[in-house]
PDB file of C-alpha atoms in Angstrom:
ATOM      1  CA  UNK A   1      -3.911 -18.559 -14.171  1.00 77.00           C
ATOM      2  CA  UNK A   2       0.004 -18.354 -14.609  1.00 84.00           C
ATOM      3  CA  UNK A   3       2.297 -19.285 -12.119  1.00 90.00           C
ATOM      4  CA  UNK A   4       3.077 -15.307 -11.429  1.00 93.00           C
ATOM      5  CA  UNK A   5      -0.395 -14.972 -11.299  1.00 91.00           C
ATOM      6  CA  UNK A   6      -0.540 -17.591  -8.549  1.00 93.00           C
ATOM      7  CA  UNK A   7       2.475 -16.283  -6.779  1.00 94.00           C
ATOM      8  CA  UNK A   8       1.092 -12.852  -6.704  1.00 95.00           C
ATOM      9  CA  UNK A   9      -2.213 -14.480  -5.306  1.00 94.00           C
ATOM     10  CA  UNK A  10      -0.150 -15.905  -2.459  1.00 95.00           C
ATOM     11  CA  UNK A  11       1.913 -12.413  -1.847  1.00 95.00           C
ATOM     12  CA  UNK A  12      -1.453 -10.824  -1.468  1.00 95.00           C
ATOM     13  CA  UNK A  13      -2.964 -13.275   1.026  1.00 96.00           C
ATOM     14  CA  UNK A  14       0.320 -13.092   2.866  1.00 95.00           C
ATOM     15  CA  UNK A  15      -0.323  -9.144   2.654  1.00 94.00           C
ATOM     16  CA  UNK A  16      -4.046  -9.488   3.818  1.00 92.00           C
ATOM     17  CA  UNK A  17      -3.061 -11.523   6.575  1.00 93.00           C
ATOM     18  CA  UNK A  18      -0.980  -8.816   8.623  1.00 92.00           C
ATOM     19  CA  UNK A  19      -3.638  -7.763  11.223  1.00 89.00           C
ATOM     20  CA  UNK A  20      -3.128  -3.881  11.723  1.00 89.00           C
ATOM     21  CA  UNK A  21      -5.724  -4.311  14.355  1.00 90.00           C
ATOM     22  CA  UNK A  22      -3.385  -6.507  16.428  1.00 89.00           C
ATOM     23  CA  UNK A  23      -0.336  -4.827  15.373  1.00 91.00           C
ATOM     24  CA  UNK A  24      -1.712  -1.393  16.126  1.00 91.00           C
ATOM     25  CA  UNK A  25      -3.491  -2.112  19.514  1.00 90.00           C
ATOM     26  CA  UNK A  26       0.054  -3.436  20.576  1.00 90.00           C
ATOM     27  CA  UNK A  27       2.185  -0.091  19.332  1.00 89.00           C
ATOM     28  CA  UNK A  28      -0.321   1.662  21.449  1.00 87.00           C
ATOM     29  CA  UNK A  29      -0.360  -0.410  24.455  1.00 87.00           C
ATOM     30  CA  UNK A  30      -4.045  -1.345  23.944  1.00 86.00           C
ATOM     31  CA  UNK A  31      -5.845  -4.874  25.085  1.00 85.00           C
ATOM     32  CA  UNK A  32      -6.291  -7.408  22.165  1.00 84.00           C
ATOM     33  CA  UNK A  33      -9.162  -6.994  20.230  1.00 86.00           C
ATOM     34  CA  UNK A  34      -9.579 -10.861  20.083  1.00 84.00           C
ATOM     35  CA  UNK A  35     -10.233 -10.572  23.885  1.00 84.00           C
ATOM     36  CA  UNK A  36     -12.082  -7.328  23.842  1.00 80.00           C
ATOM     37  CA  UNK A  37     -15.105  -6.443  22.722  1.00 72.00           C
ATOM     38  CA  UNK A  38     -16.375  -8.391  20.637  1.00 72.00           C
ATOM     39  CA  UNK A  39     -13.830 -10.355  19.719  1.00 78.00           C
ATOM     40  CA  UNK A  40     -13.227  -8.828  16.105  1.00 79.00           C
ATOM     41  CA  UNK A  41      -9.500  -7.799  14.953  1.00 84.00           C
ATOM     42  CA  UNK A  42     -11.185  -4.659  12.818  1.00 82.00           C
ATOM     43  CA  UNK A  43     -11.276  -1.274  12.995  1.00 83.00           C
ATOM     44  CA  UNK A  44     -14.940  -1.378  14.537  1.00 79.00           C
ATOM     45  CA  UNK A  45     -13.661  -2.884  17.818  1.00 83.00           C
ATOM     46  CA  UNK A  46     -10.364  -0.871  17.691  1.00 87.00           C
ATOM     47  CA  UNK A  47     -12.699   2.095  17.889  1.00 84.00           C
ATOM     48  CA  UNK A  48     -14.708   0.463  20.719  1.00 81.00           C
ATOM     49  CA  UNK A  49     -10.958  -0.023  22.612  1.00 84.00           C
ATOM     50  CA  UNK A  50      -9.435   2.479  21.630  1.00 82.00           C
ATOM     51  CA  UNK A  51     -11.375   5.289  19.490  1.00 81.00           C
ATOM     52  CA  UNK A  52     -11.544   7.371  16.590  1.00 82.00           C
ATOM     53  CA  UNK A  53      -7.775   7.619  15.854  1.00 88.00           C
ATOM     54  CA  UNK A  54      -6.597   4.293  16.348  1.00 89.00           C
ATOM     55  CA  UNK A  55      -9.361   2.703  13.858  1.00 88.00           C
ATOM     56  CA  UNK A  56      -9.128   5.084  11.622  1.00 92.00           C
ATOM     57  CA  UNK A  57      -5.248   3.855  11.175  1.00 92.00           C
ATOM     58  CA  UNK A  58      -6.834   0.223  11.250  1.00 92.00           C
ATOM     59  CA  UNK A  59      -9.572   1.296   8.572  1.00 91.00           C
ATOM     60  CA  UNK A  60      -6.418   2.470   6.608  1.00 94.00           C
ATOM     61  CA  UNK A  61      -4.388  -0.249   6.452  1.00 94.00           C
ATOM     62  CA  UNK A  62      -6.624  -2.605   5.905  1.00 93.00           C
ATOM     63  CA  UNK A  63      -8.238  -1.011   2.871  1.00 93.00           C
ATOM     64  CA  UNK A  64      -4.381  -0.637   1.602  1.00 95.00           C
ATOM     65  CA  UNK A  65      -3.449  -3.828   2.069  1.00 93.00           C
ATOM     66  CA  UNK A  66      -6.336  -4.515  -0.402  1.00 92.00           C
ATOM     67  CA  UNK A  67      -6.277  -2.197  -2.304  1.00 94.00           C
ATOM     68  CA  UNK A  68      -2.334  -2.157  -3.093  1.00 94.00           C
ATOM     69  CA  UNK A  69      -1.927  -5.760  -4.686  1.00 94.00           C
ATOM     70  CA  UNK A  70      -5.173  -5.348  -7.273  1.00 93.00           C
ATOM     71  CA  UNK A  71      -3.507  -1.632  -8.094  1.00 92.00           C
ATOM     72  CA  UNK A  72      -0.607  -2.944  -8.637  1.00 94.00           C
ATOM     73  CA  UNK A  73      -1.681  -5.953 -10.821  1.00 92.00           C
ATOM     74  CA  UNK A  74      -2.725  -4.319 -12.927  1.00 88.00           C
ATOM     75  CA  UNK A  75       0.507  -2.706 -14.004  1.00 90.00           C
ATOM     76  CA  UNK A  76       2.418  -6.185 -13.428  1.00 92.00           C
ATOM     77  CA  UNK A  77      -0.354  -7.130 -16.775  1.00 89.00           C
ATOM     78  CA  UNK A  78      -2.540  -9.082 -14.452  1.00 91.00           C
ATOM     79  CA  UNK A  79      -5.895 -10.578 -16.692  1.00 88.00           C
ATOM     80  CA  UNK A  80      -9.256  -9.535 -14.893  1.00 85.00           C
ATOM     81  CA  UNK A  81      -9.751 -12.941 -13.764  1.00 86.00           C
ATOM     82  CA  UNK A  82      -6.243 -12.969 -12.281  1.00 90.00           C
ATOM     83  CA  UNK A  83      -7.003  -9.417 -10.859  1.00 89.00           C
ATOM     84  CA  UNK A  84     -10.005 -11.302  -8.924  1.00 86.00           C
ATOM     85  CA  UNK A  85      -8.334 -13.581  -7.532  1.00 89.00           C
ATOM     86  CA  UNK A  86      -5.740 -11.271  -6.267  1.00 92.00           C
ATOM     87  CA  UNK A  87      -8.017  -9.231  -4.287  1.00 90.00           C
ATOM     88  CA  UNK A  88      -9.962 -12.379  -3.139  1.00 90.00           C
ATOM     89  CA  UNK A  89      -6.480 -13.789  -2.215  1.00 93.00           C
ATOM     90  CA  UNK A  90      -6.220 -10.453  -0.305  1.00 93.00           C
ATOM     91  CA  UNK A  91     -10.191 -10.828   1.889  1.00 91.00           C
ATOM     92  CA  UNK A  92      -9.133 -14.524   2.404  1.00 92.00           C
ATOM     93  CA  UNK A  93      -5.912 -13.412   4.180  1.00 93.00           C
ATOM     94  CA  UNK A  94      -7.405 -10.861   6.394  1.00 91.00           C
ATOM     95  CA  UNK A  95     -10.080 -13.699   7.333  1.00 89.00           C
ATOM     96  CA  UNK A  96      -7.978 -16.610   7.870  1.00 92.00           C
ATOM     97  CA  UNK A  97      -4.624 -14.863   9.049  1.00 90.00           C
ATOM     98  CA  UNK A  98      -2.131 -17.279   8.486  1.00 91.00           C
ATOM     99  CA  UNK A  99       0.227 -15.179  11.447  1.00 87.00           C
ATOM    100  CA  UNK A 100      -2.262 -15.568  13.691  1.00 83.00           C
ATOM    101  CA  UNK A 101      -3.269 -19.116  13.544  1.00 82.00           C
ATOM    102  CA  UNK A 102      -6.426 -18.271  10.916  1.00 84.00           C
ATOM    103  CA  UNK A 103      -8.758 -16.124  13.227  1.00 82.00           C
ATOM    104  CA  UNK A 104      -9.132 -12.931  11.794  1.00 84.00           C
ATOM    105  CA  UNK A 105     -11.199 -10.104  10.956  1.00 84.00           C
ATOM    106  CA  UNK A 106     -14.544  -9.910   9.238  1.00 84.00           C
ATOM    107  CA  UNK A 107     -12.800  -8.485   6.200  1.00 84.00           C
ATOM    108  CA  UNK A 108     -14.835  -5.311   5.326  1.00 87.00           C
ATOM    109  CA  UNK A 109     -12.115  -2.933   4.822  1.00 89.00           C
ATOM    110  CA  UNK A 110     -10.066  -5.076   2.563  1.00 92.00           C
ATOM    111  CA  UNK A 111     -12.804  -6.343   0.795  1.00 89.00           C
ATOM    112  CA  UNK A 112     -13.380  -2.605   0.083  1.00 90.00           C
ATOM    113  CA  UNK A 113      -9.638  -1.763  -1.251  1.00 91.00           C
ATOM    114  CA  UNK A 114      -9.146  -5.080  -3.004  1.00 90.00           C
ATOM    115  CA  UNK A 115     -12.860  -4.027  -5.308  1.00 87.00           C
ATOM    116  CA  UNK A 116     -12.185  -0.291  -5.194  1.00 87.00           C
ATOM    117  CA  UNK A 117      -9.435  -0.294  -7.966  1.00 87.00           C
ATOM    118  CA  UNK A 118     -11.771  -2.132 -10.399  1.00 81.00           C
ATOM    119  CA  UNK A 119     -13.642   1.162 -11.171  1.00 82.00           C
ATOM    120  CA  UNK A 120     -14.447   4.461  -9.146  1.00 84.00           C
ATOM    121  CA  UNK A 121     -18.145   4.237  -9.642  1.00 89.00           C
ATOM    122  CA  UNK A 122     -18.209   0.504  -8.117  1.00 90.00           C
ATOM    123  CA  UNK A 123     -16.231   2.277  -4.725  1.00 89.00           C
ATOM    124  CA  UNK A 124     -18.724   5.265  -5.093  1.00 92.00           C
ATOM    125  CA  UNK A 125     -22.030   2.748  -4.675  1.00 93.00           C
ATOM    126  CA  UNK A 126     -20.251   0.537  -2.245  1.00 93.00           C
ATOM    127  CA  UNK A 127     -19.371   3.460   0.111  1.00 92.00           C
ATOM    128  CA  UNK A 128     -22.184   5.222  -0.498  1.00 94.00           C
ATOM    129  CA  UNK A 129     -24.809   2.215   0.229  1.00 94.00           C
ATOM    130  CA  UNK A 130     -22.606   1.624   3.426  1.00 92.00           C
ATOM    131  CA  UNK A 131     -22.576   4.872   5.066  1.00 92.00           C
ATOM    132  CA  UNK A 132     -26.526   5.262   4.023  1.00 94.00           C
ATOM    133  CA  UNK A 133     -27.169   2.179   5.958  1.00 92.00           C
ATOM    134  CA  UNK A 134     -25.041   3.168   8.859  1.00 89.00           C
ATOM    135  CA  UNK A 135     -26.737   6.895   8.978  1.00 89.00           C
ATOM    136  CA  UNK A 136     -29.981   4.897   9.065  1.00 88.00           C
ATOM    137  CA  UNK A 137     -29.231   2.389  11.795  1.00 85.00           C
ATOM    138  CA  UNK A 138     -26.211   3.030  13.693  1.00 81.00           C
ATOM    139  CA  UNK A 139     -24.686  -0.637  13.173  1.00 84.00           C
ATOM    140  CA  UNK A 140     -21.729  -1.419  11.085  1.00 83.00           C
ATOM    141  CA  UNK A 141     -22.629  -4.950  11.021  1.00 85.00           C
ATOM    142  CA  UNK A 142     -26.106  -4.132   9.001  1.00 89.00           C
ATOM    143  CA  UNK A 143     -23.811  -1.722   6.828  1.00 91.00           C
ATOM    144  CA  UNK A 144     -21.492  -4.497   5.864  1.00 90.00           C
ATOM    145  CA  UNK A 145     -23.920  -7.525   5.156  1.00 92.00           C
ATOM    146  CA  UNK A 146     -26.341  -5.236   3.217  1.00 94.00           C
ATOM    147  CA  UNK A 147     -23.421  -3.758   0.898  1.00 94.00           C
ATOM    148  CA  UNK A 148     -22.226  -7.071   0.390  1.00 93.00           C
ATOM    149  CA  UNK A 149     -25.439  -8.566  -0.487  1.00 94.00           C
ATOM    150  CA  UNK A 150     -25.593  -5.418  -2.943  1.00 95.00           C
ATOM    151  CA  UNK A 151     -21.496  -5.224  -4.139  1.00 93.00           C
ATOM    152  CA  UNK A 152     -21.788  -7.751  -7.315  1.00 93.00           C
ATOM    153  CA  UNK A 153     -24.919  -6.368  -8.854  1.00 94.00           C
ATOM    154  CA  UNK A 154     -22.970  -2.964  -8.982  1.00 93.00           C
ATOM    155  CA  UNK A 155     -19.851  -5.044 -10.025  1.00 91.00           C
ATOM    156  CA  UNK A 156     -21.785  -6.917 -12.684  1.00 93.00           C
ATOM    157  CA  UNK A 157     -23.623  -2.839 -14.195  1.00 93.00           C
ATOM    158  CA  UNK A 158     -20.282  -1.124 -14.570  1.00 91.00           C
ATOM    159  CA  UNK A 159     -17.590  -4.107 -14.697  1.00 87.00           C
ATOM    160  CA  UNK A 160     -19.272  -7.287 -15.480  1.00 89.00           C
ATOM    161  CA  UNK A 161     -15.827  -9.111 -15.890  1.00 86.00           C
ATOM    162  CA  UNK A 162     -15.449  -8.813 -11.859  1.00 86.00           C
ATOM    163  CA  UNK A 163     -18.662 -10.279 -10.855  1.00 89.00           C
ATOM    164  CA  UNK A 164     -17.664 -13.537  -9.952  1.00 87.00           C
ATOM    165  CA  UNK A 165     -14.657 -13.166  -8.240  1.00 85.00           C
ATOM    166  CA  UNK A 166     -16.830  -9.972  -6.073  1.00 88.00           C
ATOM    167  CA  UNK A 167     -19.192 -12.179  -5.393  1.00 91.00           C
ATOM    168  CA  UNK A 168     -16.799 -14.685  -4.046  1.00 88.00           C
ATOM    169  CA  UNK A 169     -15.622 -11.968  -1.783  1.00 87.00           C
ATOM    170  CA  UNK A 170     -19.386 -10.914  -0.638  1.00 91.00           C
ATOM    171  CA  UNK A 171     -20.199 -14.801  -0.079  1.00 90.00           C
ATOM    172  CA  UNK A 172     -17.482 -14.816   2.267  1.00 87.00           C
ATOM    173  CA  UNK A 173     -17.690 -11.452   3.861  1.00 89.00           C
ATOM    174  CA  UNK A 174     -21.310 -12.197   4.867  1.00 90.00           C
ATOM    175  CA  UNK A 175     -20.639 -15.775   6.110  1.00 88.00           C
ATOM    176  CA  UNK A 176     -18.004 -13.830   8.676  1.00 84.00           C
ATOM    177  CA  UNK A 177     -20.554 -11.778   9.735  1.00 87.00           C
ATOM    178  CA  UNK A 178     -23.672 -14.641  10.538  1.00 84.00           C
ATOM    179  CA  UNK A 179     -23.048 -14.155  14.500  1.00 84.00           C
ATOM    180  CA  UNK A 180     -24.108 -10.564  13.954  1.00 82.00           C
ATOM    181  CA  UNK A 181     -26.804 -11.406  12.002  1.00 87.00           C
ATOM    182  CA  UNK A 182     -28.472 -13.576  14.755  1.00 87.00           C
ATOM    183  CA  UNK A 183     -27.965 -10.782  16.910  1.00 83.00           C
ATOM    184  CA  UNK A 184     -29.566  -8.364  14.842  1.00 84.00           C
ATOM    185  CA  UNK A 185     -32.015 -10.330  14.324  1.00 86.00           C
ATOM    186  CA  UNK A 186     -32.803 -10.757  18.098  1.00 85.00           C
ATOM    187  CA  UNK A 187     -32.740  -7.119  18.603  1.00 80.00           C
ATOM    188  CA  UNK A 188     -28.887  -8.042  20.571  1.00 74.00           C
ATOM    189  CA  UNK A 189     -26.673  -6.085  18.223  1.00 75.00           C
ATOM    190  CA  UNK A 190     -24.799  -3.220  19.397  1.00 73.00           C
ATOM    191  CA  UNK A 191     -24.696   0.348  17.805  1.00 72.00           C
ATOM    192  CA  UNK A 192     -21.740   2.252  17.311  1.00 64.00           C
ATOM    193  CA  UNK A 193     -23.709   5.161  18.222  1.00 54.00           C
ATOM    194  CA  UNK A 194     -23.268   5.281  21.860  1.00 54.00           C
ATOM    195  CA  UNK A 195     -19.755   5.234  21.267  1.00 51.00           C
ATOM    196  CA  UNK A 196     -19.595   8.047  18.646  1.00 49.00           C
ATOM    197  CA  UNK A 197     -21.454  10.091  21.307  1.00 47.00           C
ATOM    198  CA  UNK A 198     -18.541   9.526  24.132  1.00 48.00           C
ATOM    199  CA  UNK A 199     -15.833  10.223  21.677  1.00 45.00           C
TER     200      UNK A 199
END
């Protein structure tokens, strides 16, 4: 990598770790999703605190704060392999938050803006395998950990160049999620559905 690359990498984790979820919970004189809920600086809590409107600025920012640095790299003449390690620099920030001593989110949303840019079909299946999963079950959790699992082979059929830095990403965004995986797994997890219904 070159040292702008490297540079750039930083901005970007810098970038990823402003947490809208904090940030916008304050502005509206919500409670803090790290001690609400459960626990999770993402729009999915937000919307437990706070509903529809105030994740969907969450779920905004935090797929722009992914999806701006990889965008832009690519006009700065970014390689692929530097473009990767952009938007993983971008994930890693939203996880480990480096304003707020490295407890962050589970990094969904920025995992999605940081890939989206690499090609319109990859967003399409991504998306698409999400919201099927969520239609089917109702939990968010399931959504994520199944489109990660599924995010590099549809990186490695269209752009084949990105499939190790992706799967980097997916590694990481399913170790994040392993608490919600026990719970689904003991029939504990929460839908969103009950929520949906009161909003």
């Amino acid at each position: 990598m070159s040292l702008f690359a490297i540079i750039y990498m930083i901005f970007a984790y810098l970038l990823g770790s402003i947490s809208s979820a904090i940030l916008i919970c304050r502005i509206a004189g919500l409670p803090d999703p790290r001690q609400y809920g459960s626990h999770n600086p993402g729009a999915t809590n937000v919307f437990r605190i706070g509903g529809r409107w105030t994740a969907l600025a969450v779920l905004i920012f935090d797929i722009l704060k992914g999806m701006l640095p990889v965008w832009a790299g690519y006009y700065l003449g970014l390689t692929q392999f530097e473009l990767g390690m952009v938007a993983l620099g971008a994930c890693l920030g939203h996880i480990f938050p480096v304003f707020f001593r490295f407890k962050g989110g589970k990094g969904v949303a920025t995992a999605f803006g940081a890939i989206a840019p690499i090609a319109w079909a990859v967003a399409g299946s991504i998306f698409g395998t999400w919201f099927i999963v969520f239609l089917a079950s109702g939990y968010s959790s399931l959504s994520a950990v199944i489109t990660a699992l599924l995010a590099p082979f549809y990186v490695w059929w269209f752009k084949p160049e990105f499939t190790f830095p992706v799967a980097l990403v997916s590694c990481l965004l399913i170790y994040r999620h392993h608490d919600n995986i026990q719970r689904l797994w003991r029939g504990q997890e929460d839908k969103v559905w009950s929520k949906l219904k009161k909003n």
